[in-house]
Amino acid sequence: MSIDPAESSSVAAVNGAAGGVSSAKRAWQFFLPLAIFVALVWFLYRGLFLNPREVPSALINKPAPAFSLTKLHAPDQKFSPAEMKGKVWLLNVWGSWCASCRYEHPLLNDLAKQQVVPVVGFNWKDDPVAAKSWLIKYGDPYQLSVSDLDGRVAIDWGVYGAPETFVIDKAGLIRYKHTGPIDAKVLNETLLPLIRDLKTAS
Amino acid sequence: MRPSSGEIVDKYKTLTSMDIFSGFALKKPAEWRVWFSVVFRLVRSTLATAAACMAGAAFFLASASVVSSAANAQVQTPEASLPSPAVAKRLKTLESELRCLVCQNQTLADSPAGLAGDLRREVRLLVEQGKSDAEIKAFLRVRYGDFVLYKPPVDPKTYLLWFGPFGLLIIGGISGWLVARRRGLAAKASKHAGEVASTRDGSVPASTRQRAKALLDDDIADKEANR
């Protein structure tokens, strides 16, 4: 009664290997779908808090597009962004027809009172008379406003919905763009720290 | 239960059981009182629901309008003059390949938004200046980013978008094939095992069978010798 020892050991080896493969496989079968599920949930969760209307500006860290537009309050004078070289400033796109501009306007008025940063108003496709009376009614936080009557300069700036606010640094580069009304959170957590940083930068 | 109370008692029973269910029990109600309370609560809950719905709708509309009113409020200016047929044809294809950034699921050609009108005017101007389609798209891409193109460009950032579905299809196909193969193998194996068990066909080499037979015979011989 003899059993070939080589044969018996090879049988054991095959059994052992099969056992190892099946347990590793079982772990995969459990963790792979779990990982896919968790990833999917994470993406869906993130998606809940994204604003699809917010299109990132293509002009970040690019030179502010040049223009020469008439001033709202002095139609015989022109303004061009080159005049602001060496200063950190904001360009705020607004219109008297724009409902959400009214929402952010008190914040801009406060900003102007504190003289934190010069704000240039970009009066987009508006009737100058209506624009001026709107500023009288709600306050004028702007160092000056320019009128873009036909909206051509707005296209150069990638404007697609007022209000929009651009932050331009001393070198004349656009460093940030906020689309939609500014609220206290955006102002305190994003705009003001950025303006402070840009002002201290040489 | 006193039979003289009759109908009122029955109504009282059904209504109080309802009241208990809603966590509020009536005591000794006169008929008019019961009906009044039922009607009152019905009206009250209806009004509350309606008010909640209206508040929700108002909130939704208000938040939606804060986001979108701005750009939609502009008045579209009519295009000045009709373009020549050749230009019109090019404009039509170009405008259907460009996105309106206000009504984001519409092309420039379809969108009634003021900005779309401005962009159409700009595109027409560029076409009439003799710019190529690629140059016009580049013009808008510099200003509004890739989003302005209805068909996103193929670059490393959009590989997942372009090739992801095909990747999923391949993964699905491979795993489906693996599952099918494993099932086929399992079925074959069990069938095979059944055949071996029932017919004892030649899958076990004759020599092995002989050895096994010899071992068994030895065993039996040993046992009989030991007896």
Short mmCIF file of C-alpha atoms in Angstrom, two decimals:
data_model
loop_
_atom_site.label_atom_id
_atom_site.label_comp_id
_atom_site.label_asym_id
_atom_site.label_seq_id
_atom_site.Cartn_x
_atom_site.Cartn_y
_atom_site.Cartn_z
CA MET A 1 0.00 0.00 0.00
CA SER A 2 2.06 2.83 -1.26
CA ILE A 3 0.96 6.33 -2.33
CA ASP A 4 3.28 8.27 -4.54
CA PRO A 5 4.55 11.11 -2.27
CA ALA A 6 5.18 13.48 -5.16
CA GLU A 7 1.62 13.05 -6.36
CA SER A 8 0.06 13.67 -2.97
CA SER A 9 2.10 16.85 -2.34
CA SER A 10 1.18 18.26 -5.73
CA VAL A 11 -2.50 17.65 -5.00
CA ALA A 12 -2.12 19.54 -1.71
CA ALA A 13 -0.35 22.41 -3.46
CA VAL A 14 -3.15 22.70 -6.00
CA ASN A 15 -5.76 22.70 -3.26
CA GLY A 16 -3.87 25.37 -1.28
CA ALA A 17 -3.46 27.62 -4.31
CA ALA A 18 -7.13 27.27 -5.20
CA GLY A 19 -8.10 28.29 -1.65
CA GLY A 20 -5.88 31.42 -1.80
CA VAL A 21 -7.27 32.50 -5.16
CA SER A 22 -10.87 32.12 -4.09
CA SER A 23 -10.49 34.19 -0.89
CA ALA A 24 -8.65 37.00 -2.71
CA LYS A 25 -11.33 36.88 -5.36
CA ARG A 26 -14.03 37.08 -2.75
CA ALA A 27 -12.41 40.19 -1.23
CA TRP A 28 -12.28 41.78 -4.70
CA GLN A 29 -15.87 40.89 -5.37
CA PHE A 30 -16.79 42.72 -2.18
CA PHE A 31 -14.51 45.74 -2.28
CA LEU A 32 -14.58 46.64 -5.97
CA PRO A 33 -18.34 47.29 -6.15
CA LEU A 34 -18.13 49.03 -2.78
CA ALA A 35 -15.36 51.31 -4.04
CA ILE A 36 -17.29 52.08 -7.23
CA PHE A 37 -20.41 52.81 -5.21
CA VAL A 38 -18.56 55.11 -2.79
CA ALA A 39 -16.94 56.99 -5.69
CA LEU A 40 -20.30 57.43 -7.39
CA VAL A 41 -21.93 58.69 -4.19
CA TRP A 42 -19.07 61.15 -3.69
CA PHE A 43 -19.48 62.56 -7.21
CA LEU A 44 -23.25 62.82 -6.88
CA TYR A 45 -22.88 64.50 -3.49
CA ARG A 46 -20.41 67.03 -4.88
CA GLY A 47 -22.78 67.63 -7.77
CA LEU A 48 -25.49 68.77 -5.37
CA PHE A 49 -23.42 71.81 -4.46
CA LEU A 50 -22.10 72.81 -7.86
CA ASN A 51 -23.68 75.64 -9.76
CA PRO A 52 -23.97 74.64 -13.41
CA ARG A 53 -24.61 78.25 -14.38
CA GLU A 54 -21.19 79.25 -13.17
CA VAL A 55 -18.85 79.08 -16.13
CA PRO A 56 -15.21 79.49 -15.14
CA SER A 57 -13.71 82.52 -16.80
CA ALA A 58 -11.22 81.89 -19.57
CA LEU A 59 -9.49 85.15 -18.69
CA ILE A 60 -8.07 84.31 -15.27
CA ASN A 61 -4.42 85.38 -15.06
CA LYS A 62 -4.69 86.97 -18.50
CA PRO A 63 -4.33 90.70 -19.17
CA ALA A 64 -7.57 92.61 -18.75
CA PRO A 65 -8.91 93.24 -22.28
CA ALA A 66 -8.28 96.81 -23.32
CA PHE A 67 -11.16 99.11 -24.19
CA SER A 68 -11.97 102.77 -24.41
CA LEU A 69 -15.53 103.53 -23.37
CA THR A 70 -17.33 106.74 -22.55
CA LYS A 71 -17.90 107.59 -18.91
CA LEU A 72 -21.53 107.42 -17.82
CA HIS A 73 -21.40 110.73 -16.00
CA ALA A 74 -19.14 112.47 -18.53
CA PRO A 75 -20.00 111.27 -22.04
CA ASP A 76 -17.27 113.44 -23.56
CA GLN A 77 -14.57 111.57 -21.61
CA LYS A 78 -13.27 108.08 -22.10
CA PHE A 79 -11.93 105.51 -19.70
CA SER A 80 -9.51 102.72 -20.41
CA PRO A 81 -8.27 99.99 -17.99
CA ALA A 82 -4.68 101.12 -18.65
CA GLU A 83 -5.40 104.12 -16.40
CA MET A 84 -5.65 101.77 -13.41
CA LYS A 85 -2.15 100.27 -13.81
CA GLY A 86 -0.38 99.98 -10.48
CA LYS A 87 -3.64 99.65 -8.55
CA VAL A 88 -5.70 96.69 -7.46
CA TRP A 89 -9.23 97.37 -8.61
CA LEU A 90 -12.61 95.82 -9.27
CA LEU A 91 -14.71 95.95 -12.40
CA ASN A 92 -18.36 95.42 -11.56
CA VAL A 93 -20.77 94.68 -14.41
CA TRP A 94 -24.21 96.10 -13.73
CA GLY A 95 -27.34 97.45 -15.35
CA SER A 96 -30.46 99.21 -14.20
CA TRP A 97 -32.43 96.33 -15.78
CA CYS A 98 -30.57 93.79 -13.62
CA ALA A 99 -32.57 92.64 -10.61
CA SER A 100 -29.80 90.84 -8.79
CA CYS A 101 -27.52 93.86 -9.11
CA ARG A 102 -29.80 95.53 -6.60
CA TYR A 103 -29.19 92.63 -4.23
CA GLU A 104 -25.43 93.14 -4.11
CA HIS A 105 -25.53 96.93 -4.29
CA PRO A 106 -25.61 97.66 -0.51
CA LEU A 107 -22.42 95.62 -0.12
CA LEU A 108 -20.71 97.63 -2.86
CA ASN A 109 -21.86 100.84 -1.17
CA ASP A 110 -20.27 99.65 2.10
CA LEU A 111 -17.09 98.74 0.27
CA ALA A 112 -16.93 102.20 -1.26
CA LYS A 113 -17.48 103.86 2.13
CA GLN A 114 -14.58 101.91 3.63
CA GLN A 115 -12.43 102.84 0.60
CA VAL A 116 -10.92 99.36 0.48
CA VAL A 117 -10.59 99.15 -3.26
CA PRO A 118 -11.59 101.31 -6.23
CA VAL A 119 -14.59 99.88 -8.06
CA VAL A 120 -15.24 100.74 -11.69
CA GLY A 121 -18.82 100.25 -12.80
CA PHE A 122 -19.39 98.61 -16.16
CA ASN A 123 -22.86 99.68 -17.24
CA TRP A 124 -23.81 96.87 -19.61
CA LYS A 125 -26.34 97.51 -22.41
CA ASP A 126 -28.23 100.11 -20.50
CA ASP A 127 -29.98 103.40 -21.14
CA PRO A 128 -27.67 106.05 -19.63
CA VAL A 129 -30.61 108.04 -18.28
CA ALA A 130 -32.08 105.00 -16.54
CA ALA A 131 -28.61 104.03 -15.29
CA LYS A 132 -27.98 107.43 -13.76
CA SER A 133 -31.32 107.54 -12.00
CA TRP A 134 -30.74 104.01 -10.73
CA LEU A 135 -27.48 105.17 -9.14
CA ILE A 136 -29.22 108.14 -7.54
CA LYS A 137 -31.89 105.84 -6.15
CA TYR A 138 -29.66 103.06 -4.79
CA GLY A 139 -26.36 104.89 -4.24
CA ASP A 140 -23.24 105.16 -6.38
CA PRO A 141 -20.32 103.05 -5.10
CA TYR A 142 -18.32 103.46 -8.28
CA GLN A 143 -15.23 105.56 -8.76
CA LEU A 144 -16.66 105.93 -12.25
CA SER A 145 -18.94 103.99 -14.55
CA VAL A 146 -18.45 103.32 -18.23
CA SER A 147 -21.27 102.69 -20.69
CA ASP A 148 -21.08 99.68 -22.95
CA LEU A 149 -24.13 100.51 -25.01
CA ASP A 150 -24.01 97.70 -27.57
CA GLY A 151 -22.33 95.05 -25.41
CA ARG A 152 -19.28 94.53 -27.61
CA VAL A 153 -16.68 95.19 -24.93
CA ALA A 154 -18.62 92.86 -22.61
CA ILE A 155 -17.99 90.05 -25.09
CA ASP A 156 -14.25 90.76 -24.94
CA TRP A 157 -14.46 90.35 -21.16
CA GLY A 158 -16.45 87.12 -21.42
CA VAL A 159 -19.42 88.67 -19.66
CA TYR A 160 -22.57 86.55 -19.86
CA GLY A 161 -24.81 87.64 -17.02
CA ALA A 162 -24.84 90.65 -14.74
CA PRO A 163 -23.77 91.12 -12.06
CA GLU A 164 -20.21 90.01 -12.57
CA THR A 165 -17.17 91.21 -10.68
CA PHE A 166 -13.58 91.04 -11.87
CA VAL A 167 -10.54 91.53 -9.63
CA ILE A 168 -7.63 93.09 -11.52
CA ASP A 169 -4.14 93.28 -10.03
CA LYS A 170 -1.47 95.97 -10.22
CA ALA A 171 0.00 94.53 -13.41
CA GLY A 172 -3.38 94.65 -15.12
CA LEU A 173 -4.06 90.89 -14.96
CA ILE A 174 -7.51 89.53 -14.19
CA ARG A 175 -7.02 87.45 -11.05
CA TYR A 176 -10.57 86.47 -10.19
CA LYS A 177 -14.10 86.65 -11.50
CA HIS A 178 -17.27 86.26 -9.53
CA THR A 179 -20.45 85.61 -11.49
CA GLY A 180 -23.73 86.52 -9.84
CA PRO A 181 -24.43 88.85 -6.93
CA ILE A 182 -21.72 89.26 -4.30
CA ASP A 183 -22.88 88.31 -0.83
CA ALA A 184 -21.17 88.83 2.52
CA LYS A 185 -19.64 85.35 2.41
CA VAL A 186 -18.06 85.84 -1.02
CA LEU A 187 -16.86 89.31 -0.04
CA ASN A 188 -15.31 88.35 3.29
CA GLU A 189 -13.99 84.91 2.44
CA THR A 190 -12.83 85.34 -1.15
CA LEU A 191 -12.69 88.90 -2.45
CA LEU A 192 -11.28 90.82 0.51
CA PRO A 193 -8.47 88.32 1.31
CA LEU A 194 -7.53 88.21 -2.37
CA ILE A 195 -7.51 92.01 -2.60
CA ARG A 196 -5.34 92.19 0.53
CA ASP A 197 -2.89 89.68 -0.93
CA LEU A 198 -2.72 91.46 -4.27
CA LYS A 199 -2.18 94.83 -2.59
CA THR A 200 0.78 93.56 -0.56
CA ALA A 201 2.29 91.78 -3.56
CA SER A 202 4.78 93.96 -5.38
CA MET B 1 -73.90 50.85 24.33
CA ARG B 2 -77.41 52.22 24.74
CA PRO B 3 -79.61 51.55 21.75
CA SER B 4 -81.49 54.85 22.23
CA SER B 5 -78.46 56.88 21.18
CA GLY B 6 -78.70 55.30 17.76
CA GLU B 7 -77.11 57.02 14.84
CA ILE B 8 -75.24 59.66 16.78
CA VAL B 9 -73.44 57.00 18.79
CA ASP B 10 -72.35 55.26 15.61
CA LYS B 11 -71.05 58.49 14.14
CA TYR B 12 -69.42 59.32 17.44
CA LYS B 13 -67.70 55.94 17.42
CA THR B 14 -66.28 56.27 13.96
CA LEU B 15 -65.23 59.85 14.42
CA THR B 16 -63.62 59.31 17.80
CA SER B 17 -61.66 56.39 16.47
CA MET B 18 -60.36 58.79 13.82
CA ASP B 19 -59.60 61.35 16.48
CA ILE B 20 -57.70 58.89 18.58
CA PHE B 21 -55.74 58.00 15.53
CA SER B 22 -54.77 61.62 15.05
CA GLY B 23 -53.86 61.97 18.70
CA PHE B 24 -56.82 64.08 19.71
CA ALA B 25 -59.91 62.61 21.38
CA LEU B 26 -63.26 64.36 21.57
CA LYS B 27 -65.35 64.10 24.71
CA LYS B 28 -69.14 63.86 24.55
CA PRO B 29 -69.53 65.64 21.24
CA ALA B 30 -72.82 66.90 19.92
CA GLU B 31 -73.29 66.01 16.28
CA TRP B 32 -72.77 69.53 14.97
CA ARG B 33 -69.64 69.86 17.03
CA VAL B 34 -68.14 66.72 15.56
CA TRP B 35 -68.86 67.83 12.03
CA PHE B 36 -67.58 71.29 12.76
CA SER B 37 -64.33 69.97 14.11
CA VAL B 38 -63.89 67.65 11.15
CA VAL B 39 -64.61 70.38 8.62
CA PHE B 40 -62.46 72.83 10.54
CA ARG B 41 -59.50 70.54 10.55
CA LEU B 42 -59.98 69.64 6.92
CA VAL B 43 -59.99 73.31 5.94
CA ARG B 44 -57.09 74.06 8.22
CA SER B 45 -54.90 71.27 6.84
CA THR B 46 -55.82 72.20 3.27
CA LEU B 47 -54.88 75.81 3.89
CA ALA B 48 -51.66 74.80 5.60
CA THR B 49 -50.69 72.56 2.70
CA ALA B 50 -51.56 75.25 0.17
CA ALA B 51 -49.59 77.84 2.11
CA ALA B 52 -46.58 75.55 2.33
CA CYS B 53 -46.75 74.83 -1.40
CA MET B 54 -47.01 78.52 -2.22
CA ALA B 55 -44.14 79.40 0.09
CA GLY B 56 -42.02 76.70 -1.53
CA ALA B 57 -42.91 77.85 -5.01
CA ALA B 58 -42.24 81.47 -4.13
CA PHE B 59 -38.86 80.57 -2.65
CA PHE B 60 -37.97 78.51 -5.71
CA LEU B 61 -39.00 81.26 -8.11
CA ALA B 62 -37.19 83.90 -6.11
CA SER B 63 -33.94 81.95 -6.00
CA ALA B 64 -34.22 81.04 -9.67
CA SER B 65 -34.85 84.65 -10.62
CA VAL B 66 -31.89 85.90 -8.60
CA VAL B 67 -29.69 83.61 -10.66
CA SER B 68 -31.14 84.07 -14.08
CA SER B 69 -33.12 87.29 -14.25
CA ALA B 70 -30.08 89.35 -14.91
CA ALA B 71 -29.10 88.30 -18.36
CA ASN B 72 -32.61 87.37 -19.46
CA ALA B 73 -33.89 90.83 -18.78
CA GLN B 74 -32.24 92.32 -21.79
CA VAL B 75 -34.20 93.10 -24.86
CA GLN B 76 -33.04 91.45 -28.02
CA THR B 77 -32.10 93.84 -30.75
CA PRO B 78 -33.18 92.77 -34.22
CA GLU B 79 -30.42 92.02 -36.67
CA ALA B 80 -29.87 95.00 -38.93
CA SER B 81 -30.00 93.58 -42.43
CA LEU B 82 -30.27 90.16 -44.01
CA PRO B 83 -26.94 88.48 -44.79
CA SER B 84 -26.15 87.08 -48.22
CA PRO B 85 -27.23 83.43 -48.75
CA ALA B 86 -23.66 82.10 -48.53
CA VAL B 87 -22.99 83.97 -45.30
CA ALA B 88 -26.39 82.91 -43.95
CA LYS B 89 -25.58 79.26 -44.54
CA ARG B 90 -22.25 79.52 -42.74
CA LEU B 91 -23.84 81.44 -39.91
CA LYS B 92 -26.46 78.77 -39.49
CA THR B 93 -23.94 75.97 -39.06
CA LEU B 94 -21.63 78.08 -36.87
CA GLU B 95 -24.42 79.22 -34.61
CA SER B 96 -25.63 75.68 -34.11
CA GLU B 97 -22.14 74.67 -32.96
CA LEU B 98 -21.87 77.44 -30.37
CA ARG B 99 -23.51 77.53 -26.98
CA CYS B 100 -25.48 80.39 -25.52
CA LEU B 101 -24.05 81.01 -22.06
CA VAL B 102 -27.33 82.27 -20.68
CA CYS B 103 -29.68 79.47 -21.73
CA GLN B 104 -27.02 76.87 -21.36
CA ASN B 105 -28.73 74.03 -23.16
CA GLN B 106 -29.43 76.08 -26.25
CA THR B 107 -27.24 76.93 -29.17
CA LEU B 108 -26.66 80.50 -30.25
CA ALA B 109 -29.05 79.87 -33.12
CA ASP B 110 -31.89 78.78 -30.83
CA SER B 111 -31.46 81.12 -27.90
CA PRO B 112 -33.68 84.18 -27.49
CA ALA B 113 -31.39 85.70 -24.83
CA GLY B 114 -29.95 89.16 -25.35
CA LEU B 115 -26.39 87.91 -25.07
CA ALA B 116 -27.03 85.33 -27.81
CA GLY B 117 -28.17 88.17 -30.06
CA ASP B 118 -24.96 90.06 -29.35
CA LEU B 119 -22.86 86.98 -30.01
CA ARG B 120 -24.71 86.25 -33.26
CA ARG B 121 -24.01 89.81 -34.36
CA GLU B 122 -20.35 89.37 -33.46
CA VAL B 123 -20.12 86.05 -35.32
CA ARG B 124 -21.72 87.57 -38.39
CA LEU B 125 -19.28 90.48 -38.28
CA LEU B 126 -16.35 88.05 -38.15
CA VAL B 127 -17.76 85.99 -41.01
CA GLU B 128 -18.17 89.12 -43.11
CA GLN B 129 -14.58 90.08 -42.27
CA GLY B 130 -13.55 86.81 -43.94
CA LYS B 131 -12.53 84.92 -40.79
CA SER B 132 -12.52 81.13 -40.94
CA ASP B 133 -14.79 79.00 -38.75
CA ALA B 134 -11.79 77.92 -36.67
CA GLU B 135 -10.76 81.54 -36.13
CA ILE B 136 -14.26 82.51 -35.05
CA LYS B 137 -14.44 79.62 -32.61
CA ALA B 138 -11.01 80.54 -31.25
CA PHE B 139 -12.22 84.13 -30.82
CA LEU B 140 -15.10 83.00 -28.63
CA ARG B 141 -13.06 80.35 -26.84
CA VAL B 142 -10.53 82.94 -25.68
CA ARG B 143 -13.35 84.95 -24.15
CA TYR B 144 -15.78 82.33 -22.85
CA GLY B 145 -13.71 79.15 -22.58
CA ASP B 146 -14.42 75.69 -23.94
CA PHE B 147 -17.96 75.89 -22.63
CA VAL B 148 -18.98 78.06 -25.56
CA LEU B 149 -18.36 75.16 -27.94
CA TYR B 150 -21.35 72.84 -28.09
CA LYS B 151 -19.01 69.97 -28.92
CA PRO B 152 -16.25 69.84 -26.32
CA PRO B 153 -12.70 69.61 -27.72
CA VAL B 154 -10.76 66.36 -27.31
CA ASP B 155 -7.92 67.07 -24.88
CA PRO B 156 -6.58 65.40 -21.73
CA LYS B 157 -9.20 67.19 -19.63
CA THR B 158 -12.04 65.70 -21.65
CA TYR B 159 -10.64 62.20 -22.31
CA LEU B 160 -12.90 60.78 -19.61
CA LEU B 161 -15.90 62.46 -21.22
CA TRP B 162 -15.07 61.25 -24.71
CA PHE B 163 -13.73 57.78 -24.01
CA GLY B 164 -15.26 56.96 -20.63
CA PRO B 165 -18.43 55.42 -22.08
CA PHE B 166 -16.41 53.17 -24.39
CA GLY B 167 -14.23 52.18 -21.43
CA LEU B 168 -17.33 51.24 -19.46
CA LEU B 169 -18.64 49.27 -22.43
CA ILE B 170 -15.38 47.33 -22.66
CA ILE B 171 -15.30 46.66 -18.90
CA GLY B 172 -18.93 45.53 -19.04
CA GLY B 173 -18.24 43.30 -22.03
CA ILE B 174 -15.20 41.67 -20.42
CA SER B 175 -16.93 41.05 -17.11
CA GLY B 176 -20.00 39.71 -18.89
CA TRP B 177 -17.79 37.38 -20.92
CA LEU B 178 -15.97 36.24 -17.75
CA VAL B 179 -19.22 35.52 -15.94
CA ALA B 180 -20.63 33.65 -18.93
CA ARG B 181 -17.43 31.63 -19.27
CA ARG B 182 -17.38 30.74 -15.59
CA ARG B 183 -21.01 29.64 -15.72
CA GLY B 184 -20.32 27.57 -18.82
CA LEU B 185 -17.29 25.93 -17.16
CA ALA B 186 -19.24 25.22 -13.98
CA ALA B 187 -22.08 23.67 -15.97
CA LYS B 188 -19.63 21.58 -18.00
CA ALA B 189 -17.79 20.47 -14.86
CA SER B 190 -20.94 19.34 -13.10
CA LYS B 191 -22.14 17.57 -16.23
CA HIS B 192 -18.76 15.94 -16.54
CA ALA B 193 -18.79 14.86 -12.89
CA GLY B 194 -22.22 13.35 -13.42
CA GLU B 195 -20.99 11.43 -16.46
CA VAL B 196 -17.96 10.12 -14.58
CA ALA B 197 -20.13 9.02 -11.71
CA SER B 198 -22.75 7.29 -13.85
CA THR B 199 -20.81 5.73 -16.75
CA ARG B 200 -17.24 5.48 -15.42
CA ASP B 201 -15.89 6.35 -18.85
CA GLY B 202 -12.24 6.64 -19.83
CA SER B 203 -11.33 9.94 -18.16
CA VAL B 204 -9.49 8.00 -15.44
CA PRO B 205 -6.56 6.19 -17.05
CA ALA B 206 -6.90 2.42 -17.19
CA SER B 207 -3.59 1.97 -15.29
CA THR B 208 -4.84 4.09 -12.39
CA ARG B 209 -8.05 2.11 -12.27
CA GLN B 210 -6.08 -1.08 -12.20
CA ARG B 211 -3.96 0.27 -9.36
CA ALA B 212 -7.00 1.27 -7.44
CA LYS B 213 -8.56 -2.11 -7.99
CA ALA B 214 -5.37 -3.81 -6.84
CA LEU B 215 -5.23 -1.66 -3.70
CA LEU B 216 -8.84 -2.42 -2.89
CA ASP B 217 -8.29 -6.11 -3.48
CA ASP B 218 -5.20 -6.01 -1.25
CA ASP B 219 -7.20 -4.27 1.43
CA ILE B 220 -9.94 -6.87 1.30
CA ALA B 221 -7.37 -9.66 1.30
CA ASP B 222 -5.63 -8.09 4.34
CA LYS B 223 -8.88 -7.76 6.22
CA GLU B 224 -9.85 -11.33 5.48
CA ALA B 225 -6.36 -12.55 6.53
CA ASN B 226 -6.63 -10.64 9.84
CA ARG B 227 -9.96 -12.23 10.70
#
